[in-house]
Amino acid sequence: MYISKIYWLDIGTGEAIVRVTDGNYELECYMSNCNYKVGDCVKTDIEVLGVEKVELTSEKNQVKYSSMENGSLIVGNLQEMGRLKIGELFINIGVENIPKDLHKGEDVIVKISRLDIW
């Protein structure tokens, strides 16, 4: 995934809202100490702050919405170790947030308060 846009909140401290994309899907993430430029590749998973729900769905990959104001509602495929895959984007939603009746390979809808890049 790579950075498609940077909205600086405080350029002195590196605080920014960044848009990351795989070319098909785009997510808005918070970042402190941002040293990326538009076009740079991000090699780490996207992290979360506040998972509000994780539910099984028959829908396939999509970003229903992603913003700092409203959070994100994402449909993706559940991977190992609490990872969610949407296209080529990986989000670490945390094993502790996944209901025990959901399994690797299932499609889920996830409501997230904030996405972060560390």
Short mmCIF file of N, CA and C in Angstrom, two decimals:
data_model
loop_
_atom_site.label_atom_id
_atom_site.label_comp_id
_atom_site.label_asym_id
_atom_site.label_seq_id
_atom_site.Cartn_x
_atom_site.Cartn_y
_atom_site.Cartn_z
N MET A 1 0.85 -1.17 0.00
CA MET A 1 0.00 0.00 0.00
C MET A 1 0.89 1.23 0.00
N TYR A 2 0.33 2.33 -0.46
CA TYR A 2 1.12 3.55 -0.53
C TYR A 2 0.28 4.76 -0.13
N ILE A 3 0.97 5.85 0.16
CA ILE A 3 0.34 7.10 0.57
C ILE A 3 -0.15 7.84 -0.68
N SER A 4 -1.46 8.15 -0.72
CA SER A 4 -1.99 8.88 -1.87
C SER A 4 -2.24 10.36 -1.56
N LYS A 5 -2.36 10.71 -0.27
CA LYS A 5 -2.62 12.09 0.10
C LYS A 5 -2.22 12.29 1.55
N ILE A 6 -1.72 13.47 1.87
CA ILE A 6 -1.38 13.82 3.26
C ILE A 6 -2.04 15.15 3.60
N TYR A 7 -2.79 15.16 4.69
CA TYR A 7 -3.40 16.38 5.23
C TYR A 7 -2.68 16.69 6.54
N TRP A 8 -1.85 17.70 6.53
CA TRP A 8 -1.06 18.01 7.72
C TRP A 8 -1.91 18.69 8.78
N LEU A 9 -1.88 18.16 10.00
CA LEU A 9 -2.53 18.79 11.14
C LEU A 9 -1.53 19.70 11.85
N ASP A 10 -0.28 19.23 11.95
CA ASP A 10 0.81 20.01 12.54
C ASP A 10 2.10 19.52 11.90
N ILE A 11 2.57 20.24 10.90
CA ILE A 11 3.75 19.81 10.16
C ILE A 11 4.99 19.78 11.05
N GLY A 12 5.04 20.63 12.08
CA GLY A 12 6.19 20.67 12.98
C GLY A 12 6.36 19.39 13.78
N THR A 13 5.25 18.80 14.21
CA THR A 13 5.31 17.56 14.98
C THR A 13 5.09 16.33 14.12
N GLY A 14 4.74 16.54 12.85
CA GLY A 14 4.52 15.41 11.95
C GLY A 14 3.15 14.78 12.10
N GLU A 15 2.23 15.48 12.74
CA GLU A 15 0.87 14.96 12.93
C GLU A 15 0.07 15.18 11.65
N ALA A 16 -0.53 14.07 11.14
CA ALA A 16 -1.21 14.16 9.85
C ALA A 16 -2.33 13.12 9.72
N ILE A 17 -3.23 13.41 8.81
CA ILE A 17 -4.20 12.43 8.34
C ILE A 17 -3.68 12.00 6.97
N VAL A 18 -3.47 10.71 6.78
CA VAL A 18 -2.95 10.22 5.51
C VAL A 18 -3.97 9.29 4.86
N ARG A 19 -4.03 9.34 3.55
CA ARG A 19 -4.84 8.39 2.79
C ARG A 19 -3.90 7.33 2.24
N VAL A 20 -4.24 6.08 2.54
CA VAL A 20 -3.45 4.97 2.01
C VAL A 20 -4.32 4.20 1.03
N THR A 21 -3.69 3.65 0.01
CA THR A 21 -4.42 2.93 -1.02
C THR A 21 -3.60 1.77 -1.55
N ASP A 22 -4.29 0.82 -2.12
CA ASP A 22 -3.63 -0.25 -2.86
C ASP A 22 -3.90 -0.08 -4.35
N GLY A 23 -4.53 1.03 -4.72
CA GLY A 23 -4.91 1.29 -6.10
C GLY A 23 -6.39 1.02 -6.34
N ASN A 24 -7.01 0.22 -5.47
CA ASN A 24 -8.44 -0.07 -5.57
C ASN A 24 -9.22 0.45 -4.38
N TYR A 25 -8.67 0.29 -3.19
CA TYR A 25 -9.33 0.71 -1.96
C TYR A 25 -8.52 1.81 -1.31
N GLU A 26 -9.21 2.72 -0.61
CA GLU A 26 -8.54 3.84 0.02
C GLU A 26 -9.08 4.02 1.44
N LEU A 27 -8.18 4.21 2.40
CA LEU A 27 -8.54 4.40 3.80
C LEU A 27 -7.88 5.66 4.34
N GLU A 28 -8.57 6.34 5.25
CA GLU A 28 -8.04 7.53 5.89
C GLU A 28 -7.53 7.14 7.27
N CYS A 29 -6.27 7.44 7.56
CA CYS A 29 -5.62 7.03 8.81
C CYS A 29 -4.95 8.22 9.50
N TYR A 30 -4.91 8.16 10.82
CA TYR A 30 -4.19 9.14 11.61
C TYR A 30 -2.73 8.69 11.73
N MET A 31 -1.82 9.67 11.77
CA MET A 31 -0.42 9.34 11.93
C MET A 31 0.29 10.46 12.69
N SER A 32 1.07 10.08 13.71
CA SER A 32 1.93 11.05 14.38
C SER A 32 3.36 10.76 13.91
N ASN A 33 4.20 11.74 13.97
CA ASN A 33 5.58 11.60 13.49
C ASN A 33 5.63 11.12 12.04
N CYS A 34 4.77 11.67 11.22
CA CYS A 34 4.71 11.27 9.81
C CYS A 34 5.96 11.76 9.07
N ASN A 35 6.69 10.82 8.51
CA ASN A 35 7.85 11.17 7.70
C ASN A 35 7.69 10.65 6.28
N TYR A 36 6.46 10.32 5.90
CA TYR A 36 6.17 9.84 4.55
C TYR A 36 5.92 11.01 3.61
N LYS A 37 6.06 10.72 2.32
CA LYS A 37 5.69 11.64 1.26
C LYS A 37 4.64 10.93 0.40
N VAL A 38 3.86 11.69 -0.34
CA VAL A 38 2.89 11.10 -1.26
C VAL A 38 3.64 10.16 -2.21
N GLY A 39 3.12 8.96 -2.36
CA GLY A 39 3.74 7.96 -3.23
C GLY A 39 4.59 6.95 -2.49
N ASP A 40 4.95 7.25 -1.23
CA ASP A 40 5.77 6.32 -0.44
C ASP A 40 4.99 5.05 -0.11
N CYS A 41 5.70 3.94 -0.07
CA CYS A 41 5.14 2.64 0.28
C CYS A 41 5.11 2.49 1.80
N VAL A 42 3.98 1.97 2.31
CA VAL A 42 3.84 1.69 3.74
C VAL A 42 3.89 0.18 3.90
N LYS A 43 4.84 -0.30 4.67
CA LYS A 43 5.05 -1.75 4.79
C LYS A 43 4.45 -2.37 6.05
N THR A 44 3.89 -1.55 6.94
CA THR A 44 3.29 -2.07 8.17
C THR A 44 1.77 -2.17 8.03
N ASP A 45 1.17 -3.02 8.85
CA ASP A 45 -0.29 -3.10 8.88
C ASP A 45 -0.87 -1.80 9.43
N ILE A 46 -2.09 -1.51 9.04
CA ILE A 46 -2.84 -0.41 9.63
C ILE A 46 -3.33 -0.89 11.00
N GLU A 47 -3.21 -0.04 12.00
CA GLU A 47 -3.66 -0.37 13.36
C GLU A 47 -5.00 0.30 13.63
N VAL A 48 -5.67 -0.11 14.69
CA VAL A 48 -6.99 0.45 15.00
C VAL A 48 -7.03 1.02 16.40
N LEU A 49 -7.91 1.98 16.58
CA LEU A 49 -8.23 2.52 17.89
C LEU A 49 -9.75 2.44 18.00
N GLY A 50 -10.24 1.46 18.73
CA GLY A 50 -11.67 1.32 18.93
C GLY A 50 -12.39 0.52 17.86
N VAL A 51 -12.50 -0.78 18.06
CA VAL A 51 -13.30 -1.64 17.19
C VAL A 51 -14.69 -1.73 17.82
N GLU A 52 -15.71 -1.26 17.10
CA GLU A 52 -17.06 -1.22 17.66
C GLU A 52 -17.86 -2.47 17.35
N LYS A 53 -17.60 -3.11 16.22
CA LYS A 53 -18.30 -4.36 15.90
C LYS A 53 -17.53 -5.14 14.86
N VAL A 54 -17.66 -6.45 14.93
CA VAL A 54 -17.12 -7.37 13.93
C VAL A 54 -18.20 -8.42 13.72
N GLU A 55 -18.79 -8.46 12.52
CA GLU A 55 -19.90 -9.37 12.25
C GLU A 55 -19.70 -10.08 10.92
N LEU A 56 -20.18 -11.30 10.85
CA LEU A 56 -20.18 -12.07 9.61
C LEU A 56 -21.08 -11.38 8.60
N THR A 57 -20.70 -11.39 7.32
CA THR A 57 -21.50 -10.77 6.27
C THR A 57 -21.39 -11.59 4.99
N SER A 58 -22.36 -11.43 4.12
CA SER A 58 -22.30 -12.07 2.81
C SER A 58 -21.72 -11.12 1.77
N GLU A 59 -21.47 -9.88 2.18
CA GLU A 59 -20.88 -8.89 1.28
C GLU A 59 -19.40 -9.22 1.06
N LYS A 60 -18.85 -8.65 0.00
CA LYS A 60 -17.43 -8.83 -0.33
C LYS A 60 -16.69 -7.51 -0.13
N ASN A 61 -15.38 -7.55 -0.28
CA ASN A 61 -14.50 -6.40 -0.05
C ASN A 61 -15.12 -5.08 -0.47
N GLN A 62 -15.13 -4.14 0.47
CA GLN A 62 -15.52 -2.77 0.16
C GLN A 62 -15.24 -1.87 1.35
N VAL A 63 -15.02 -0.61 1.04
CA VAL A 63 -14.92 0.41 2.07
C VAL A 63 -16.23 1.18 1.97
N LYS A 64 -17.10 1.03 2.94
CA LYS A 64 -18.38 1.73 2.92
C LYS A 64 -18.14 3.21 3.22
N TYR A 65 -17.29 3.50 4.18
CA TYR A 65 -16.81 4.85 4.42
C TYR A 65 -15.56 4.80 5.27
N SER A 66 -14.73 5.84 5.15
CA SER A 66 -13.51 5.95 5.94
C SER A 66 -13.16 7.42 6.10
N SER A 67 -13.33 7.93 7.31
CA SER A 67 -12.98 9.32 7.58
C SER A 67 -12.64 9.48 9.06
N MET A 68 -11.93 10.51 9.39
CA MET A 68 -11.57 10.77 10.77
C MET A 68 -12.81 11.16 11.58
N GLU A 69 -13.77 11.84 10.95
CA GLU A 69 -14.97 12.30 11.64
C GLU A 69 -15.91 11.16 12.00
N ASN A 70 -16.10 10.22 11.08
CA ASN A 70 -17.11 9.17 11.24
C ASN A 70 -16.53 7.78 11.49
N GLY A 71 -15.22 7.65 11.50
CA GLY A 71 -14.61 6.33 11.62
C GLY A 71 -14.66 5.60 10.28
N SER A 72 -14.60 4.28 10.32
CA SER A 72 -14.57 3.49 9.09
C SER A 72 -15.51 2.30 9.23
N LEU A 73 -16.19 1.98 8.15
CA LEU A 73 -17.01 0.78 8.06
C LEU A 73 -16.47 0.01 6.87
N ILE A 74 -15.88 -1.15 7.14
CA ILE A 74 -15.12 -1.89 6.14
C ILE A 74 -15.59 -3.33 6.07
N VAL A 75 -15.72 -3.85 4.86
CA VAL A 75 -16.00 -5.27 4.65
C VAL A 75 -14.72 -5.88 4.10
N GLY A 76 -14.22 -6.90 4.79
CA GLY A 76 -12.99 -7.54 4.35
C GLY A 76 -12.97 -9.00 4.74
N ASN A 77 -11.84 -9.65 4.46
CA ASN A 77 -11.68 -11.07 4.72
C ASN A 77 -10.81 -11.26 5.95
N LEU A 78 -11.30 -12.05 6.89
CA LEU A 78 -10.59 -12.31 8.14
C LEU A 78 -9.39 -13.20 7.87
N GLN A 79 -8.22 -12.75 8.32
CA GLN A 79 -6.97 -13.49 8.15
C GLN A 79 -6.50 -14.00 9.50
N GLU A 80 -5.32 -14.57 9.53
CA GLU A 80 -4.75 -15.07 10.79
C GLU A 80 -4.34 -13.92 11.70
N MET A 81 -4.27 -14.22 12.99
CA MET A 81 -3.74 -13.29 13.99
C MET A 81 -4.49 -11.96 14.07
N GLY A 82 -5.79 -11.95 13.83
CA GLY A 82 -6.58 -10.74 13.97
C GLY A 82 -6.41 -9.73 12.87
N ARG A 83 -5.98 -10.17 11.71
CA ARG A 83 -5.79 -9.27 10.57
C ARG A 83 -7.01 -9.32 9.66
N LEU A 84 -7.36 -8.16 9.10
CA LEU A 84 -8.43 -8.03 8.13
C LEU A 84 -7.79 -7.63 6.81
N LYS A 85 -8.17 -8.31 5.73
CA LYS A 85 -7.61 -8.00 4.41
C LYS A 85 -8.71 -7.43 3.53
N ILE A 86 -8.43 -6.28 2.93
CA ILE A 86 -9.32 -5.70 1.94
C ILE A 86 -8.45 -5.30 0.76
N GLY A 87 -8.61 -6.00 -0.34
CA GLY A 87 -7.69 -5.83 -1.46
C GLY A 87 -6.30 -6.23 -1.00
N GLU A 88 -5.35 -5.30 -1.12
CA GLU A 88 -3.99 -5.54 -0.64
C GLU A 88 -3.68 -4.74 0.62
N LEU A 89 -4.71 -4.23 1.28
CA LEU A 89 -4.55 -3.50 2.53
C LEU A 89 -4.78 -4.46 3.69
N PHE A 90 -3.94 -4.38 4.71
CA PHE A 90 -4.08 -5.23 5.89
C PHE A 90 -4.28 -4.35 7.12
N ILE A 91 -5.32 -4.69 7.90
CA ILE A 91 -5.66 -3.95 9.11
C ILE A 91 -5.58 -4.91 10.29
N ASN A 92 -4.82 -4.53 11.30
CA ASN A 92 -4.71 -5.35 12.50
C ASN A 92 -5.85 -4.96 13.45
N ILE A 93 -6.94 -5.75 13.45
CA ILE A 93 -8.08 -5.43 14.32
C ILE A 93 -7.95 -6.08 15.69
N GLY A 94 -6.96 -6.93 15.87
CA GLY A 94 -6.70 -7.55 17.16
C GLY A 94 -7.55 -8.79 17.40
N VAL A 95 -6.90 -9.86 17.79
CA VAL A 95 -7.56 -11.14 18.05
C VAL A 95 -8.66 -10.98 19.10
N GLU A 96 -8.41 -10.13 20.09
CA GLU A 96 -9.36 -9.95 21.19
C GLU A 96 -10.69 -9.34 20.74
N ASN A 97 -10.72 -8.71 19.56
CA ASN A 97 -11.95 -8.09 19.04
C ASN A 97 -12.78 -9.01 18.15
N ILE A 98 -12.26 -10.20 17.88
CA ILE A 98 -12.95 -11.12 16.96
C ILE A 98 -13.80 -12.10 17.77
N PRO A 99 -15.11 -12.12 17.52
CA PRO A 99 -15.96 -13.10 18.21
C PRO A 99 -15.47 -14.52 17.95
N LYS A 100 -15.59 -15.37 18.95
CA LYS A 100 -15.06 -16.75 18.87
C LYS A 100 -15.72 -17.59 17.78
N ASP A 101 -16.92 -17.20 17.32
CA ASP A 101 -17.60 -18.00 16.29
C ASP A 101 -17.19 -17.61 14.87
N LEU A 102 -16.28 -16.64 14.72
CA LEU A 102 -15.77 -16.25 13.40
C LEU A 102 -14.42 -16.92 13.16
N HIS A 103 -14.15 -17.24 11.88
CA HIS A 103 -12.95 -17.99 11.56
C HIS A 103 -12.21 -17.39 10.36
N LYS A 104 -10.94 -17.72 10.26
CA LYS A 104 -10.09 -17.30 9.15
C LYS A 104 -10.78 -17.65 7.83
N GLY A 105 -10.74 -16.69 6.90
CA GLY A 105 -11.32 -16.90 5.57
C GLY A 105 -12.74 -16.39 5.42
N GLU A 106 -13.38 -16.03 6.54
CA GLU A 106 -14.75 -15.54 6.46
C GLU A 106 -14.75 -14.03 6.17
N ASP A 107 -15.80 -13.59 5.47
CA ASP A 107 -15.97 -12.16 5.20
C ASP A 107 -16.73 -11.53 6.36
N VAL A 108 -16.20 -10.40 6.84
CA VAL A 108 -16.79 -9.72 7.99
C VAL A 108 -16.95 -8.23 7.70
N ILE A 109 -17.90 -7.63 8.39
CA ILE A 109 -18.05 -6.18 8.36
C ILE A 109 -17.56 -5.66 9.70
N VAL A 110 -16.73 -4.63 9.66
CA VAL A 110 -16.08 -4.12 10.87
C VAL A 110 -16.29 -2.61 10.96
N LYS A 111 -16.75 -2.14 12.13
CA LYS A 111 -16.88 -0.72 12.41
C LYS A 111 -15.72 -0.33 13.31
N ILE A 112 -14.94 0.63 12.85
CA ILE A 112 -13.71 1.05 13.54
C ILE A 112 -13.77 2.55 13.82
N SER A 113 -13.45 2.94 15.04
CA SER A 113 -13.46 4.36 15.41
C SER A 113 -12.36 5.15 14.70
N ARG A 114 -11.14 4.59 14.69
CA ARG A 114 -10.03 5.30 14.05
C ARG A 114 -9.00 4.31 13.54
N LEU A 115 -8.47 4.59 12.36
CA LEU A 115 -7.37 3.82 11.79
C LEU A 115 -6.08 4.61 11.99
N ASP A 116 -5.01 3.92 12.35
CA ASP A 116 -3.71 4.57 12.61
C ASP A 116 -2.60 3.85 11.86
N ILE A 117 -1.58 4.60 11.51
CA ILE A 117 -0.34 4.02 11.01
C ILE A 117 0.73 4.38 12.02
N TRP A 118 1.42 3.37 12.56
CA TRP A 118 2.44 3.58 13.59
C TRP A 118 3.82 3.61 12.99
#
